[in-house]
Coordinates of C-alpha atoms in Angstrom, one line a residue:
Chain A
M1 CA -34.9 -53.1 -1.2
K2 CA -35.9 -50.0 -3.3
E3 CA -36.2 -48.3 -0.2
Q4 CA -32.5 -49.0 -0.1
Q5 CA -31.6 -47.7 -2.9
E6 CA -33.2 -44.4 -2.9
T7 CA -31.2 -43.5 0.6
A8 CA -28.1 -45.3 -0.9
N9 CA -28.1 -41.8 -3.4
R10 CA -29.3 -39.4 -1.6
P11 CA -27.1 -36.7 -0.9
D12 CA -26.1 -35.9 3.1
N13 CA -28.2 -33.8 4.7
T14 CA -26.1 -31.5 6.3
A15 CA -26.1 -27.6 6.3
F16 CA -22.7 -28.0 3.9
T17 CA -24.2 -30.0 1.4
Q18 CA -27.6 -28.6 1.4
Q19 CA -26.6 -25.3 1.4
R20 CA -28.3 -23.8 4.4
L21 CA -24.9 -22.5 6.0
P22 CA -25.1 -19.8 8.8
A23 CA -24.4 -16.4 7.3
W24 CA -24.4 -12.6 8.1
Q25 CA -25.6 -10.6 5.5
P26 CA -24.6 -7.0 6.1
M27 CA -26.4 -4.6 4.4
L28 CA -25.5 -1.0 2.9
S29 CA -28.0 0.6 5.2
A30 CA -27.8 4.9 6.2
G31 CA -27.2 3.2 9.8
I32 CA -23.7 2.2 8.8
V33 CA -22.6 4.3 6.4
I34 CA -23.4 7.6 7.1
P35 CA -21.5 7.1 10.6
G36 CA -19.0 5.4 9.7
F37 CA -18.0 7.7 7.5
V38 CA -18.0 10.5 9.7
I39 CA -16.0 9.0 12.1
I40 CA -13.0 7.8 9.6
G41 CA -13.5 11.4 8.6
L42 CA -13.1 12.9 12.7
A43 CA -10.0 10.6 13.0
F44 CA -8.6 11.0 9.9
I45 CA -8.4 15.1 10.2
G46 CA -7.5 13.9 13.9
I47 CA -4.2 11.8 12.4
G48 CA -3.4 14.4 9.5
I49 CA -3.3 16.7 12.7
A50 CA -1.0 15.0 14.1
L51 CA 1.2 14.7 11.7
F52 CA 1.2 17.7 10.1
V53 CA 2.6 19.7 13.6
T54 CA 4.6 16.3 14.4
S55 CA 6.1 17.2 10.4
Q56 CA 6.2 21.7 10.6
N57 CA 8.4 21.0 13.8
I58 CA 11.3 19.6 11.6
Q59 CA 14.2 22.1 10.7
V60 CA 15.7 21.2 6.7
L61 CA 18.6 22.8 5.5
E62 CA 19.5 21.6 1.7
R63 CA 22.9 23.5 -0.1
D64 CA 23.2 22.0 -3.8
Y65 CA 26.9 21.4 -4.5
T66 CA 27.2 20.9 -8.1
G67 CA 28.3 23.6 -8.9
V68 CA 26.8 24.5 -12.2
E69 CA 26.5 28.2 -11.6
N70 CA 29.6 30.7 -11.7
N71 CA 29.4 32.0 -8.3
S72 CA 29.2 28.6 -6.3
P73 CA 32.0 27.6 -4.2
C74 CA 32.8 24.3 -6.0
F75 CA 32.6 25.5 -9.2
K76 CA 35.9 25.0 -9.7
C77 CA 35.2 21.5 -9.1
S78 CA 33.2 21.5 -11.5
D79 CA 35.5 20.9 -14.4
P80 CA 36.1 16.9 -15.2
S81 CA 39.7 17.3 -14.8
T82 CA 40.6 18.5 -12.1
K83 CA 41.5 16.0 -9.8
N84 CA 41.5 15.7 -5.8
C85 CA 39.1 18.8 -5.7
V86 CA 38.4 20.3 -2.1
C87 CA 35.6 23.1 -1.8
K88 CA 33.9 25.0 1.2
L89 CA 30.7 25.9 1.6
D90 CA 29.5 28.3 4.2
F91 CA 26.9 28.6 5.7
S92 CA 24.8 29.7 8.7
L93 CA 21.9 29.1 12.0
D94 CA 19.9 31.6 13.4
K95 CA 19.2 28.4 15.9
L96 CA 19.7 25.8 17.7
F97 CA 18.8 23.5 15.4
E98 CA 17.9 19.9 17.2
G99 CA 19.5 16.8 17.6
P100 CA 20.2 14.1 17.1
V101 CA 21.0 15.8 13.3
F102 CA 21.4 13.8 10.5
F103 CA 23.7 14.0 7.9
Y104 CA 22.9 12.9 4.7
Y105 CA 24.1 13.7 0.7
G106 CA 21.1 13.6 -2.0
L107 CA 21.6 12.9 -6.1
S108 CA 18.7 14.0 -8.7
N109 CA 18.7 12.7 -12.5
Y110 CA 20.1 9.6 -10.5
F111 CA 18.3 6.4 -11.6
Q112 CA 19.6 4.0 -9.1
N113 CA 15.9 2.2 -10.2
Y114 CA 16.7 1.7 -13.5
R115 CA 15.9 -2.6 -14.5
K116 CA 19.5 -3.0 -15.9
Y117 CA 21.7 -1.5 -13.6
G118 CA 19.9 -2.5 -10.8
V119 CA 20.3 -5.8 -11.8
S120 CA 23.7 -5.5 -12.0
R121 CA 25.2 -7.5 -9.2
D122 CA 26.4 -10.9 -8.1
D123 CA 24.8 -10.6 -4.2
R124 CA 26.4 -15.2 -3.6
Q125 CA 29.7 -12.9 -4.4
L126 CA 29.2 -10.1 -1.9
S127 CA 27.7 -13.1 0.6
G128 CA 30.8 -13.7 0.9
R129 CA 31.5 -16.9 -1.2
L130 CA 34.5 -18.0 -2.6
D131 CA 33.8 -19.0 -5.6
N132 CA 31.9 -16.2 -6.5
F133 CA 34.7 -14.7 -6.3
Q134 CA 37.3 -16.0 -8.3
S135 CA 34.0 -16.1 -11.3
P136 CA 31.3 -13.2 -10.7
D137 CA 27.8 -13.8 -11.7
E138 CA 26.7 -12.9 -15.6
G139 CA 24.3 -10.6 -15.2
C140 CA 28.0 -8.1 -14.0
V141 CA 28.2 -7.7 -17.7
P142 CA 30.2 -5.3 -18.3
Y143 CA 31.8 -4.9 -14.6
Q144 CA 32.7 -8.5 -14.4
Y145 CA 36.0 -8.6 -15.4
D146 CA 38.7 -6.5 -16.2
A147 CA 40.6 -5.5 -19.3
N148 CA 43.4 -8.7 -18.3
N149 CA 40.2 -11.8 -18.0
K150 CA 40.1 -10.3 -13.8
P151 CA 37.5 -11.2 -12.1
I152 CA 36.1 -8.0 -10.5
V153 CA 34.8 -8.4 -7.2
P154 CA 32.8 -6.7 -6.1
C155 CA 30.9 -7.2 -9.5
G156 CA 28.6 -4.7 -11.0
S157 CA 28.0 -1.5 -12.5
V158 CA 25.5 -0.6 -8.7
A159 CA 29.1 -1.4 -6.7
N160 CA 30.8 -0.1 -9.7
S161 CA 29.1 3.7 -9.0
L162 CA 30.2 4.1 -5.3
F163 CA 29.1 7.0 -3.7
N164 CA 32.9 8.6 -2.8
D165 CA 32.3 12.8 -1.6
T166 CA 33.3 13.0 1.6
F167 CA 32.9 15.6 4.3
K168 CA 33.6 17.2 6.4
L169 CA 31.4 20.1 8.9
Y170 CA 33.4 22.3 11.2
Q171 CA 32.4 25.5 12.8
I172 CA 33.9 28.6 12.7
V173 CA 34.5 29.4 16.7
N174 CA 35.7 33.4 17.6
G175 CA 38.0 33.2 13.3
A176 CA 38.5 29.0 14.3
R177 CA 37.6 25.8 12.7
K178 CA 35.8 22.9 15.2
L179 CA 35.6 19.9 13.9
V180 CA 32.0 18.5 14.3
P181 CA 31.9 14.7 15.1
F182 CA 30.5 12.7 12.9
D183 CA 29.5 8.9 13.9
G184 CA 29.3 6.2 11.1
K185 CA 28.0 4.1 12.6
G186 CA 24.8 1.6 11.7
I187 CA 24.1 4.1 9.1
A188 CA 22.7 1.2 6.8
W189 CA 19.8 -1.0 7.6
W190 CA 20.7 -4.1 10.6
T191 CA 19.9 -7.2 8.3
D192 CA 22.1 -5.2 4.8
H193 CA 24.7 -5.8 8.0
N194 CA 24.4 -8.5 9.4
V195 CA 22.0 -11.0 7.4
K196 CA 23.0 -9.9 3.8
Y197 CA 26.4 -8.9 3.2
R198 CA 29.2 -11.1 4.7
N199 CA 33.2 -10.7 4.5
P200 CA 34.5 -14.2 3.6
S201 CA 36.3 -15.9 6.6
I202 CA 39.5 -15.2 6.1
T203 CA 41.8 -13.7 8.3
P204 CA 43.0 -11.2 7.2
L205 CA 40.3 -9.6 4.7
K206 CA 42.6 -9.0 2.5
N207 CA 44.3 -12.8 1.3
A208 CA 40.6 -13.7 0.3
F209 CA 40.6 -10.7 -2.9
N210 CA 44.2 -12.7 -4.3
G211 CA 43.9 -13.2 -7.6
T212 CA 40.8 -10.0 -7.6
V213 CA 41.5 -7.0 -8.7
K214 CA 39.3 -4.1 -7.1
P215 CA 36.2 -1.3 -9.2
T216 CA 37.3 0.2 -12.2
F217 CA 36.1 3.5 -10.7
W218 CA 37.4 3.0 -7.3
S219 CA 40.0 4.7 -6.4
K220 CA 40.8 2.0 -3.3
P221 CA 40.1 -2.5 -3.2
A222 CA 37.7 -3.2 -0.9
Y223 CA 39.3 -4.2 1.4
E224 CA 40.4 -0.7 2.2
L225 CA 37.0 1.5 2.7
D226 CA 38.0 2.5 6.0
P227 CA 41.2 2.7 7.8
S228 CA 40.7 4.0 10.5
D229 CA 38.2 1.3 11.9
P230 CA 39.2 -2.4 10.8
A231 CA 35.7 -4.1 11.5
N232 CA 34.3 -1.4 8.8
N233 CA 36.3 -3.3 5.9
G234 CA 35.3 -5.5 2.8
F235 CA 31.7 -5.9 1.9
V236 CA 30.3 -4.9 5.1
N237 CA 31.3 -1.1 5.4
Q238 CA 28.7 1.3 6.7
D239 CA 29.1 3.4 3.6
F240 CA 29.3 0.9 0.9
L241 CA 26.1 -1.1 2.3
V242 CA 24.0 2.4 2.6
W243 CA 24.9 2.8 -1.0
M244 CA 23.7 -0.7 -2.9
R245 CA 20.8 -0.1 -1.5
R246 CA 18.7 0.6 -4.1
A247 CA 16.8 4.0 -4.3
A248 CA 13.3 4.3 -5.2
L249 CA 13.1 7.9 -6.9
P250 CA 15.9 9.6 -9.4
D251 CA 15.8 12.4 -7.0
F252 CA 17.3 10.5 -3.5
R253 CA 18.6 10.6 -0.2
K254 CA 21.5 9.1 1.2
L255 CA 22.0 8.6 5.0
Y256 CA 26.0 10.2 5.4
R257 CA 27.0 10.9 9.2
R258 CA 24.3 11.7 12.1
I259 CA 25.9 14.5 14.4
T260 CA 25.4 12.9 17.9
E261 CA 28.5 13.1 20.0
G262 CA 30.4 15.7 22.6
D263 CA 29.3 19.1 22.1
Y264 CA 26.6 18.1 19.1
K265 CA 25.0 16.3 21.5
N266 CA 22.7 18.2 21.9
G267 CA 22.5 19.8 18.2
L268 CA 24.0 21.8 16.2
P269 CA 24.1 25.3 17.8
A270 CA 23.5 28.3 16.5
G271 CA 26.5 30.3 14.1
N272 CA 29.1 30.1 11.0
Y273 CA 29.0 26.5 9.5
S274 CA 31.7 25.6 6.7
L275 CA 31.9 21.8 5.1
E276 CA 34.8 20.8 3.1
I277 CA 34.1 19.2 0.0
A278 CA 36.4 16.4 -1.7
Y279 CA 34.8 16.3 -5.1
N280 CA 34.8 13.3 -6.2
Y281 CA 32.2 11.7 -8.0
P282 CA 30.9 13.1 -11.4
V283 CA 27.6 14.2 -12.2
L284 CA 27.8 16.9 -14.7
D285 CA 27.4 14.3 -17.6
F286 CA 23.8 13.4 -17.3
D287 CA 22.4 16.9 -15.5
G288 CA 22.4 15.5 -12.4
R289 CA 22.8 17.4 -9.4
K290 CA 24.6 16.9 -5.8
K291 CA 23.0 18.4 -2.7
V292 CA 23.9 18.0 1.5
V293 CA 21.4 18.0 4.1
F294 CA 20.5 18.2 7.1
S295 CA 17.6 17.3 9.0
N296 CA 16.1 16.2 12.7
V297 CA 13.7 13.3 12.9
S298 CA 10.5 12.4 14.7
W299 CA 8.3 9.4 16.0
M300 CA 7.3 9.9 12.2
G301 CA 10.4 9.8 10.2
G302 CA 11.9 13.3 8.7
K303 CA 10.1 15.6 7.8
N304 CA 7.0 14.8 5.3
Q305 CA 4.2 17.4 4.5
F306 CA 1.8 15.4 2.0
L307 CA 1.0 12.8 5.2
G308 CA -0.1 15.5 6.8
I309 CA -1.6 17.3 4.1
A310 CA -3.8 14.2 2.8
Y311 CA -5.0 13.3 5.3
L312 CA -6.5 16.4 6.2
V313 CA -8.2 16.9 3.1
I314 CA -9.6 13.0 2.8
G315 CA -10.7 13.0 6.0
S316 CA -11.9 16.6 5.7
L317 CA -13.5 15.0 1.9
C318 CA -14.7 12.1 4.1
V319 CA -16.7 14.3 6.6
V320 CA -18.9 16.5 3.7
M321 CA -19.6 13.2 2.0
S322 CA -21.1 12.3 4.9
I323 CA -22.6 15.4 5.3
V324 CA -24.0 14.9 1.5
M325 CA -25.2 11.6 2.2
L326 CA -27.4 12.5 4.6
I327 CA -29.4 15.0 3.3
V328 CA -29.5 13.1 -0.3
Y329 CA -30.5 10.7 2.4
A330 CA -33.4 12.9 4.5
K331 CA -34.6 14.6 1.7
F332 CA -36.1 11.7 -0.5
K333 CA -36.6 9.2 2.8
F334 CA -39.0 11.5 3.6
P335 CA -40.7 13.2 0.8
D336 CA -43.6 14.0 2.2
E337 CA -42.4 16.1 4.6
E338 CA -41.5 18.8 2.2
Chain B
M1 CA -42.8 -17.2 -9.3
E2 CA -44.3 -14.2 -7.4
Y3 CA -41.3 -11.6 -8.2
P4 CA -41.0 -12.5 -12.4
K5 CA -39.1 -8.9 -12.5
L6 CA -36.0 -10.1 -11.3
Y7 CA -35.4 -12.6 -13.9
E8 CA -35.2 -9.1 -15.9
P9 CA -31.7 -7.6 -15.1
G10 CA -30.3 -11.7 -16.5
Q11 CA -32.5 -10.8 -19.6
L12 CA -31.5 -7.7 -20.9
N13 CA -27.9 -8.4 -19.9
L14 CA -27.9 -5.3 -17.3
L15 CA -25.7 -6.0 -14.9
F16 CA -22.9 -6.9 -17.2
N17 CA -22.7 -5.1 -20.4
K18 CA -20.2 -2.5 -22.1
R19 CA -21.0 0.1 -19.4
E20 CA -20.2 -1.6 -17.3
F21 CA -17.6 -3.3 -18.8
F22 CA -15.8 0.5 -18.8
I23 CA -17.3 1.3 -15.0
C24 CA -14.3 -1.9 -14.2
I25 CA -11.8 -1.1 -15.9
A26 CA -12.8 2.7 -15.3
Q27 CA -12.4 1.8 -11.1
G28 CA -9.4 -0.5 -11.8
I29 CA -7.5 2.5 -13.5
Y30 CA -8.6 4.2 -10.4
T31 CA -7.3 1.7 -8.0
S32 CA -4.0 1.8 -9.3
V33 CA -2.7 5.4 -10.0
V34 CA -4.2 5.8 -6.4
L35 CA -1.9 2.8 -5.2
F36 CA 1.2 3.9 -7.2
F37 CA 0.9 7.5 -6.6
V38 CA 0.4 7.4 -3.0
P39 CA 3.4 5.5 -1.5
Y40 CA 5.4 7.5 -4.2
A41 CA 3.8 10.7 -2.5
V42 CA 4.0 9.5 1.3
L43 CA 7.4 7.7 0.7
S44 CA 9.7 10.0 -1.7
D45 CA 10.7 12.7 1.3
A46 CA 10.3 10.0 4.3
T47 CA 12.6 8.7 6.7
Q48 CA 12.3 6.3 9.6
S49 CA 12.6 7.4 12.7
T50 CA 16.7 6.3 13.0
G51 CA 17.2 8.6 9.6
E52 CA 17.9 6.1 7.8
P53 CA 15.4 7.3 4.2
L54 CA 12.6 5.2 3.5
A55 CA 13.4 5.6 -0.6
D56 CA 15.0 2.6 -1.7
Y57 CA 13.5 0.7 -3.7
Q58 CA 12.7 -2.6 -1.2
T59 CA 10.0 -0.8 0.7
F60 CA 8.6 1.0 -2.2
A61 CA 7.5 -2.4 -3.2
V62 CA 7.3 -3.8 0.1
T63 CA 4.2 -0.9 0.9
T64 CA 2.4 -0.4 -2.3
A65 CA 2.0 -4.8 -2.4
T66 CA 0.4 -4.3 1.0
A67 CA -1.8 -1.3 -0.5
L68 CA -2.5 -3.8 -3.0
V69 CA -3.6 -6.8 -0.9
I70 CA -5.7 -5.0 1.8
V71 CA -7.6 -2.7 -0.8
V72 CA -8.3 -5.3 -3.1
S73 CA -9.6 -7.3 0.1
V74 CA -11.4 -5.2 1.5
Q75 CA -13.3 -4.5 -2.0
I76 CA -13.9 -7.7 -2.7
A77 CA -15.4 -7.6 1.4
L78 CA -17.9 -5.0 0.1
D79 CA -18.6 -7.2 -2.8
T80 CA -19.9 -9.7 -0.8
G81 CA -23.2 -10.3 0.2
F82 CA -23.5 -12.9 2.6
W83 CA -20.7 -13.7 5.0
T84 CA -21.1 -17.8 5.6
V85 CA -17.7 -19.9 7.1
I86 CA -16.5 -20.2 3.6
N87 CA -16.1 -16.8 2.4
H88 CA -14.5 -15.4 6.7
V89 CA -11.8 -18.1 5.8
F90 CA -11.2 -17.2 2.4
V91 CA -10.9 -13.7 3.2
W92 CA -8.9 -13.7 5.8
G93 CA -7.1 -17.2 5.2
S94 CA -5.9 -15.1 2.0
L95 CA -4.6 -11.7 3.9
G96 CA -2.7 -14.3 6.4
C97 CA -1.7 -16.4 3.4
Y98 CA 0.5 -12.7 1.4
F99 CA 1.7 -12.0 4.9
T100 CA 2.8 -15.5 5.5
I101 CA 4.7 -15.7 2.5
M102 CA 5.5 -12.6 2.5
F103 CA 7.5 -12.8 5.7
A104 CA 8.2 -16.2 4.3
M105 CA 10.4 -15.4 0.8
H106 CA 12.4 -12.2 2.7
S107 CA 13.2 -14.7 5.6
Q108 CA 16.4 -15.7 6.2
T109 CA 16.8 -19.4 5.3
L110 CA 15.6 -18.8 1.8
F111 CA 18.5 -16.2 1.2
I112 CA 21.2 -18.4 2.3
I113 CA 19.7 -20.8 -0.1
F114 CA 19.1 -18.6 -3.5
P115 CA 21.2 -15.2 -2.6
N116 CA 20.6 -14.4 -6.2
Q117 CA 16.6 -14.5 -6.3
F118 CA 15.6 -13.9 -2.9
H119 CA 17.8 -10.3 -2.0
F120 CA 15.0 -8.6 -0.3
V121 CA 16.4 -10.4 3.0
G122 CA 14.8 -8.7 5.7
R123 CA 12.9 -6.0 3.9
S124 CA 9.4 -6.5 5.4
H125 CA 10.3 -7.4 8.8
S126 CA 11.9 -3.3 9.1
T127 CA 9.3 -2.3 6.9
L128 CA 6.4 -3.1 8.4
L129 CA 7.5 -2.0 11.4
Q130 CA 7.5 1.5 10.4
P131 CA 4.3 3.7 11.1
V132 CA 5.1 5.4 8.4
V133 CA 4.0 2.7 6.2
W134 CA 1.3 1.6 7.6
L135 CA -0.2 5.5 7.3
T136 CA 0.5 5.3 3.8
I137 CA -1.5 1.3 3.5
A138 CA -4.7 3.4 5.4
L139 CA -4.4 6.1 3.0
A140 CA -4.8 4.9 -0.1
T141 CA -7.6 2.1 1.0
V142 CA -9.7 4.8 2.4
I143 CA -8.8 6.5 -0.9
C144 CA -10.0 4.0 -2.9
I145 CA -12.9 2.5 -1.4
V146 CA -14.6 5.2 -0.1
P147 CA -16.0 6.6 -3.5
V148 CA -16.8 2.8 -4.4
L149 CA -18.8 3.0 -0.6
A150 CA -20.3 6.3 -1.2
F151 CA -21.5 5.3 -5.0
R152 CA -23.1 1.9 -3.5
F153 CA -25.6 3.8 -0.4
L154 CA -26.1 6.4 -2.3
K155 CA -27.0 4.1 -5.7
L156 CA -29.0 1.2 -3.3
D157 CA -30.7 4.7 -1.7
L158 CA -31.9 6.0 -4.7
K159 CA -32.0 3.6 -7.9
P160 CA -32.5 0.4 -5.9
Q161 CA -32.9 -3.1 -7.8
L162 CA -35.2 -5.1 -7.3
S163 CA -33.5 -7.6 -5.8
D164 CA -32.1 -5.0 -3.7
T165 CA -35.8 -3.1 -2.0
L166 CA -36.5 -6.6 -2.0
V167 CA -34.1 -8.3 0.1
R168 CA -34.6 -5.5 2.4
Q169 CA -38.6 -5.5 3.0
K170 CA -38.5 -9.4 3.6
K171 CA -35.9 -8.6 6.4
R172 CA -37.6 -6.0 7.8
K173 CA -40.9 -8.2 7.2
P174 CA -40.7 -11.0 10.7
V175 CA -41.5 -14.5 8.1
G176 CA -43.3 -16.7 10.5
R177 CA -41.9 -20.2 9.9
S178 CA -38.3 -20.8 10.3
M179 CA -36.8 -23.2 7.9
G180 CA -34.4 -25.3 9.4
G181 CA -32.8 -21.8 11.2
V182 CA -32.2 -20.2 13.6
R183 CA -33.7 -15.6 12.8
G184 CA -31.8 -13.7 14.9
G185 CA -31.9 -9.9 14.5
V186 CA -35.8 -9.7 12.2
G187 CA -36.8 -7.1 14.5
S188 CA -40.5 -5.4 14.4
V189 CA -41.4 -2.6 10.9
S190 CA -40.3 0.4 13.0
E191 CA -36.3 -0.7 13.0
G192 CA -36.3 -1.2 9.0
R193 CA -35.3 1.8 8.2
L194 CA -31.7 1.0 9.6
G195 CA -32.1 -2.7 8.2
A196 CA -32.3 -5.4 10.9
R197 CA -28.9 -7.8 10.7
G198 CA -29.8 -10.9 11.2
S199 CA -28.2 -14.2 10.1
S200 CA -30.3 -16.7 7.9
R201 CA -30.1 -19.8 6.7
R202 CA -29.0 -20.1 3.2
S203 CA -31.0 -22.2 0.6
G204 CA -31.2 -23.0 -2.8
Y205 CA -28.5 -20.7 -4.8
A206 CA -26.0 -21.8 -5.0
F207 CA -22.3 -18.7 -3.6
A208 CA -25.4 -16.6 -4.7
H209 CA -25.0 -12.2 -3.5
Q210 CA -29.0 -12.8 -2.5
E211 CA -31.2 -15.1 0.2
G212 CA -32.4 -17.3 -3.0
F213 CA -36.8 -16.8 -3.3
G214 CA -36.6 -20.2 -2.7
E215 CA -38.6 -20.6 1.2
L216 CA -41.4 -17.8 -0.9
I217 CA -41.7 -19.9 -3.8
T218 CA -41.1 -23.8 -1.8
S219 CA -43.7 -22.6 1.4
G220 CA -46.9 -22.7 -0.9
K221 CA -47.4 -19.3 0.6
N222 CA -49.3 -16.9 -2.3
M223 CA -48.9 -13.0 -1.7
R224 CA -51.2 -11.0 -3.0
L225 CA -49.6 -7.6 -4.9
S226 CA -51.7 -5.1 -3.6
S227 CA -52.2 -2.7 -8.3
L228 CA -50.2 0.0 -6.4
A229 CA -47.2 -1.8 -7.1
L230 CA -48.5 -4.1 -9.2
A231 CA -48.5 -0.5 -11.2
T232 CA -45.2 0.7 -10.8
F233 CA -43.6 -2.8 -11.9
A234 CA -45.1 -2.6 -14.8
S235 CA -43.7 0.6 -16.3
R236 CA -41.8 -2.2 -18.7
H237 CA -43.6 -5.2 -19.1
S238 CA -46.6 -6.2 -21.9
S239 CA -49.8 -5.4 -19.9
S240 CA -50.2 -8.7 -21.3
W241 CA -47.7 -9.9 -19.3
I242 CA -50.1 -7.6 -16.2
D243 CA -53.0 -8.7 -16.8
T244 CA -52.1 -13.0 -17.2
L245 CA -50.7 -11.5 -13.3
R246 CA -54.0 -10.7 -11.9
K247 CA -55.5 -13.5 -13.5
K248 CA -53.6 -15.9 -11.7
K249 CA -53.7 -13.5 -8.3
H250 CA -57.4 -13.7 -8.2
I251 CA -57.5 -18.0 -8.2
S252 CA -55.0 -17.5 -5.1
F253 CA -56.0 -19.8 -2.1
T254 CA -56.9 -18.8 0.9
H255 CA -54.4 -19.3 3.1
S256 CA -52.1 -16.0 2.1
Q257 CA -50.5 -13.5 4.2
T258 CA -51.4 -10.1 2.6
Y259 CA -48.0 -8.4 2.1
T260 CA -49.0 -4.4 1.6
I261 CA -45.7 -4.1 0.1
S262 CA -46.1 -0.4 -1.2
Y263 CA -45.5 0.6 2.8
S264 CA -42.2 -0.2 1.7
I265 CA -41.8 0.5 -2.2
S266 CA -43.2 3.9 -3.0
P267 CA -40.0 5.4 -0.3
N268 CA -37.4 4.0 -2.9
Q269 CA -39.1 5.1 -6.2
H270 CA -38.0 8.1 -7.1

């Protein structure tokens, strides 16, 4: 009886309860660490060279058009009292700017990542729910109701500050201006266009906006954002989607159009060009800057010097450290051989 | 009680005192700085291969968060001296959990139910397909981990703690008896320099980073420390303690294996 009592209280003799689990016990020995460092170093140097060479082959053209300096072509537009100002920016290309060419607009000193600005939106409204058309979210204040207490659709400061400069690019061929066709399809993220932002399912779209007003800064209501393409109106308008994707940093670029069609399939040939800008967006109040950027891309995206250089630096540091560790290890392990 | 000096780090608070704490804090600050500024520097001008810029708020967030989880997991893996099944489950499991939860939070289902809360919809699916993002994460991981690795290896070589030395030495000597376990990979002494790696059965100490010396203690074997080794170990202890140890040694049983620890210890003493 006593033995049975003893065995009843004895803990199980399994590997888990007796802490006899099989275990792998790695050790930081020289045979692992030093070759490991060399391998990591060489791999990083290889990747760094590939990235750097790829990045060097990407062409970028940037032009600031804020109009701050007197001799800038857009200086006349920087006066806040002028309305519907159009300015021309001329530039020339020495050699073929390989396609497909991407055309971005860039803003500086513009904090889309400011918290209060960023939460000032109503995602329910933007996914097409009509209840939220009549009662926008509290977070949209002060762009929630207008002076006559009518709901603003789309509400919030992010939507209200939609970028409204427009651009037309002309190539000067034999003294005549030739329009370069822009492609504005699919410039926003696919999930934005197809999942996150949905128009209300009322046709015509205009009727869904009955009883609401457009944001104060906008010149056209949401259902008339793109007269040339009926499918590009409402909340799924590509430019609107690109703007609503908040930038992380105060100096950002957003994709405007692509140049992929017609004579310019292979890129922009060398020559003179004239960019016609409808200057509507005021940035001088807060010392912001506006610019246009032309760029082509590769498998790793646009021009990114930092990544290539960082990989090269870290790779070489790893190799150097492995040599140092080898010297230290050899010196201290074999003291009698000195 | 064969190696009483092993208790010393605990008694003298050597492994967790103000200096160690500040070193930990410094490493944490360094890691945080790297984990923010590397994605910042890379993504500020980056674009996808389709031309859309990657410098938006949500891409930046996903990149930084993923880099953080990976760096922390690698650091934990470096710190784990003993990989049992439980360790594997928790380390790989936590990585898997992170990705699962992230994809779940960015899925369309949750967005449709709560649009205002889960507005990161589709973010991770598109972000994590970009090679630039993974290159950034790899870069941040290497910048964070390589100094730690180098420092640890050099410390292990130049100033090994007693526990490290004993672990190495135990791995080199083929211990004849096996306590209910498979011993693999324990080679001859000549293999010792590169470190014999093998599985071993743990006994005695719950979740300790070292195997513990339960076997040594319970086996009843006595080892005779050579006087040279004793002399080096006696750097901090009073001579009376050493005398009592020497006395104990002389009363040892005949059935013992003599280790000459000096062979393995002395190259490390600098």
